[in-house]
XYZ file of C-alpha atoms in Angstrom:
290
model
C 7.259 -15.304 -10.329
C 4.855 -16.111 -13.170
C 2.259 -16.975 -10.553
C 2.740 -13.601 -8.882
C 2.385 -11.682 -12.160
C -0.822 -13.527 -12.949
C -2.279 -12.628 -9.568
C -1.342 -8.982 -9.987
C -3.012 -8.771 -13.388
C -6.088 -10.373 -11.919
C -6.066 -7.821 -9.151
C -6.111 -4.958 -11.606
C -9.045 -6.376 -13.503
C -11.122 -7.237 -10.457
C -10.049 -4.597 -7.924
C -12.710 -3.446 -5.501
C -11.806 0.135 -6.305
C -13.291 0.035 -9.797
C -16.509 -1.453 -8.492
C -16.757 1.219 -5.814
C -16.468 3.983 -8.394
C -19.293 2.488 -10.449
C -21.518 2.252 -7.403
C -20.764 5.826 -6.446
C -21.571 7.053 -9.900
C -24.900 5.263 -9.890
C -25.828 6.614 -6.473
C -26.842 3.106 -5.283
C -26.006 1.989 -1.747
C -28.005 -1.221 -1.104
C -26.578 -3.890 1.144
C -26.442 -6.280 -1.830
C -24.059 -3.935 -3.653
C -21.902 -3.613 -0.549
C -21.772 -7.392 -0.208
C -20.441 -7.630 -3.769
C -17.557 -5.353 -2.823
C -16.819 -7.343 0.325
C -17.066 -10.632 -1.578
C -14.525 -9.420 -4.129
C -12.196 -8.218 -1.381
C -12.543 -11.452 0.593
C -12.206 -13.951 -2.243
C -9.420 -12.176 -4.114
C -6.507 -11.749 -1.677
C -4.714 -9.313 -3.990
C -7.774 -7.451 -5.235
C -7.760 -3.727 -4.713
C -4.034 -3.496 -3.960
C -1.625 -1.111 -5.681
C 2.056 -1.832 -6.310
C 4.506 0.720 -4.886
C 7.832 0.236 -6.725
C 10.989 -0.214 -4.693
C 13.533 2.596 -4.576
C 14.509 5.797 -2.837
C 12.111 8.532 -1.818
C 12.181 11.662 0.315
C 10.538 11.276 3.710
C 9.670 14.323 5.809
C 10.317 17.949 4.973
C 12.513 20.752 6.249
C 9.836 23.458 6.196
C 7.252 21.635 8.290
C 6.672 20.974 11.991
C 9.639 19.804 14.042
C 8.597 16.163 14.073
C 8.594 16.123 10.244
C 12.222 17.248 10.077
C 14.676 16.678 8.568
C 13.774 15.660 5.049
C 15.778 12.506 4.384
C 16.206 9.925 1.651
C 15.352 6.329 2.469
C 15.062 3.134 0.456
C 11.987 0.932 0.531
C 11.619 -2.381 -1.302
C 8.569 -2.972 -3.473
C 5.366 -3.423 -1.511
C 1.623 -3.336 -2.066
C -1.024 -1.241 -0.356
C -4.807 -1.178 -0.463
C -6.171 1.318 -2.962
C -9.016 2.180 -0.598
C -9.622 2.438 3.108
C -11.142 -0.599 4.814
C -14.912 -0.155 4.794
C -17.550 -0.741 7.430
C -18.886 -3.693 5.411
C -15.455 -5.297 5.056
C -14.673 -5.017 8.770
C -18.104 -6.397 9.623
C -17.102 -9.583 7.804
C -14.092 -9.874 10.113
C -16.213 -9.252 13.213
C -18.684 -11.960 12.166
C -15.865 -14.480 12.386
C -13.597 -13.155 15.136
C -15.925 -11.077 17.265
C -15.197 -7.674 18.783
C -12.399 -8.769 21.116
C -9.148 -10.653 20.676
C -7.919 -13.789 22.490
C -6.311 -11.736 25.265
C -9.353 -9.547 25.772
C -7.986 -6.757 23.592
C -10.729 -4.654 22.034
C -11.046 -4.866 18.262
C -14.125 -2.684 17.799
C -15.639 -0.221 20.264
C -19.247 -1.338 19.843
C -20.393 0.796 22.779
C -19.447 4.079 21.146
C -22.356 5.862 19.468
C -20.193 6.452 16.371
C -19.763 2.729 15.756
C -21.423 1.589 12.502
C -21.423 -2.188 13.053
C -24.166 -3.712 15.206
C -25.507 -7.129 16.063
C -28.833 -8.243 14.583
C -30.145 -11.702 15.361
C -26.676 -12.693 16.627
C -25.034 -11.547 13.393
C -22.773 -8.516 13.115
C -23.892 -6.302 10.232
C -22.924 -2.871 8.888
C -25.450 -0.116 9.487
C -27.564 0.498 6.399
C -26.270 3.374 4.329
C -22.770 3.156 5.820
C -21.551 -0.063 4.185
C -18.959 1.644 1.983
C -17.856 4.327 4.427
C -14.427 4.056 6.101
C -14.671 1.930 9.226
C -14.004 3.738 12.501
C -13.922 2.863 16.195
C -11.376 0.154 15.381
C -8.453 -0.131 17.787
C -4.862 -0.452 16.601
C -5.060 -4.102 17.661
C -8.258 -4.618 15.702
C -6.721 -3.077 12.583
C -3.627 -5.248 12.940
C -5.744 -8.383 13.443
C -7.924 -7.591 10.418
C -4.895 -7.201 8.163
C -3.435 -10.477 9.453
C -6.774 -12.159 8.763
C -6.458 -10.964 5.169
C -2.847 -12.256 4.996
C -1.653 -8.676 4.964
C -0.310 -6.232 7.560
C -0.540 -2.595 8.535
C 1.853 -0.312 6.627
C 4.802 1.382 8.273
C 4.611 5.168 8.276
C 7.432 5.222 5.719
C 5.452 2.979 3.377
C 2.352 5.049 3.942
C 4.191 8.274 3.086
C 5.750 6.909 -0.091
C 2.375 5.576 -1.237
C 0.908 9.031 -0.598
C 3.541 11.321 -2.113
C 5.588 9.271 -4.549
C 9.179 10.202 -5.331
C 8.864 13.864 -6.333
C 8.559 15.283 -2.806
C 5.034 16.605 -3.308
C 3.211 18.045 -0.311
C -0.168 16.367 -0.848
C -1.143 13.148 -2.631
C -2.379 15.110 -5.664
C 0.567 17.531 -5.810
C 1.376 20.876 -4.220
C -1.918 22.696 -4.747
C -3.904 23.570 -1.636
C -6.707 21.159 -0.679
C -10.010 21.559 -2.529
C -13.393 19.958 -2.072
C -12.997 17.894 -5.259
C -9.697 16.416 -4.058
C -10.441 15.288 -0.511
C -13.071 15.340 2.184
C -12.263 17.925 4.846
C -13.944 20.879 6.466
C -16.300 18.697 8.488
C -16.176 17.546 12.074
C -14.102 14.724 13.544
C -15.581 11.381 12.637
C -17.606 12.707 9.704
C -16.762 10.750 6.554
C -17.827 10.052 3.000
C -17.899 6.769 1.005
C -14.458 5.516 0.053
C -13.109 6.339 -3.389
C -15.352 9.349 -3.900
C -12.436 11.713 -4.629
C -10.414 10.076 -7.452
C -8.875 13.428 -8.474
C -7.097 13.494 -5.133
C -5.441 10.102 -5.540
C -1.712 9.676 -5.003
C 0.772 9.212 -7.898
C 0.156 5.461 -7.610
C -3.622 5.762 -7.593
C -4.120 5.249 -3.851
C -7.235 7.122 -2.719
C -8.396 9.010 0.363
C -4.879 9.526 1.734
C -5.761 13.060 2.826
C -8.806 13.817 4.947
C -11.583 11.357 5.789
C -9.833 9.564 8.697
C -6.352 9.281 10.114
C -4.851 5.899 9.282
C -3.144 3.454 11.618
C 0.484 2.490 10.917
C 2.782 0.061 12.692
C 5.328 2.741 13.590
C 6.063 3.877 17.130
C 6.233 7.667 17.335
C 9.923 8.610 17.321
C 11.985 11.442 15.892
C 13.478 11.457 12.413
C 15.415 10.288 10.529
C 13.279 7.209 10.101
C 15.312 4.092 10.912
C 13.282 0.871 11.021
C 16.076 -0.979 12.813
C 15.968 1.334 15.857
C 12.971 -0.463 17.374
C 10.161 1.733 16.086
C 8.745 -1.164 14.058
C 8.677 -3.729 16.868
C 5.022 -4.706 17.113
C 5.397 -6.017 20.649
C 6.897 -2.807 22.029
C 4.592 -0.514 23.966
C 4.402 3.160 23.131
C 2.410 5.647 21.072
C 1.953 4.867 17.400
C 1.757 7.149 14.377
C -1.429 7.786 12.402
C -1.290 9.448 9.007
C -3.369 11.429 6.511
C -5.381 13.855 8.622
C -9.128 13.619 9.122
C -12.191 15.512 8.022
C -11.621 18.271 10.564
C -7.882 18.722 9.901
C -6.396 21.972 8.678
C -4.479 22.118 5.398
C -1.253 21.516 7.347
C -2.735 18.362 8.850
C -3.682 16.991 5.429
C -0.138 16.899 4.060
C 1.500 13.593 3.220
C 4.220 14.326 5.775
C 1.914 15.139 8.700
C 2.265 12.808 11.717
C -0.361 12.276 14.401
C 0.711 10.684 17.662
C -1.814 8.241 19.163
C -1.158 7.241 22.768
C -1.745 3.708 24.133
C -5.113 4.485 25.766
C -6.550 5.629 22.436
C -4.793 2.818 20.570
C -6.714 0.366 22.727
C -10.138 1.749 21.819
C -9.831 3.521 18.481
C -12.003 6.444 17.477
C -14.438 7.431 14.762
C -11.778 9.594 13.113
C -9.139 6.821 12.851
C -9.379 4.203 10.103
C -6.848 2.099 8.210
C -5.786 0.251 5.099
C -3.550 -2.812 4.755
C -0.213 -3.416 3.056
C 1.653 -6.462 1.828
C 5.354 -7.133 1.220
C 6.477 -8.385 -2.176
C 7.584 -11.713 -0.695
C 4.076 -12.156 0.755
C 2.623 -12.025 -2.754
C 4.225 -15.341 -3.833
């Protein structure tokens, strides 16, 4: 346990999130700066992760769309989640090693889509200049899952995602119950339009997790099923086919789509290719930290 505590303290000192904020404030976006962020994320397996304490929380709400009902209390053990969305530069590091397709021919990154921001130069996959620290898009569900496994992490369940976004006080948005504003999240644009990660710290969740409303929907492991959420009913079986849930809204979502309870169903055809308006972040169980 002492080893775990030491790693967590190290994470807080060296987290990629702090570095991203400094870069944003300076207005600098050179590839060298982006590589520093990626290096920190790659060499420090716990860097940039936020602890979400175990306990009960309210999932869903009774005054929302039908698939968000009923509000129900569930228990989650302690877990960790990335403070920031996975960036174009970070995913490019994965593609350099594993390529754009998996061992069974499954697509990791849709390189043929014009919205893709990772391209090959002299046989090396590199992030497009100026987009290094933007949320990665055009990543399939399988690519997101593989990336997290590569980092010795995993995708979050939708229950974990929701707790990380809203905490235990039943708030509607990560920042509270106030309506979305331009200083809290990026919205009001078109699908696939994004901004650099971590640019809206005022809109962070109670645990300090950023960009959980707007920007891009986020992949989860959960199969789309009705509530109450019961992980033992098969919705968390990774090998089961079926539509999965994405969370958080995107830059073109309405206020209702930006809530921490909003659920977006993504069908298998889209799961296999991804889209510019779907990104992700990774999670890690407490037992994985030791």
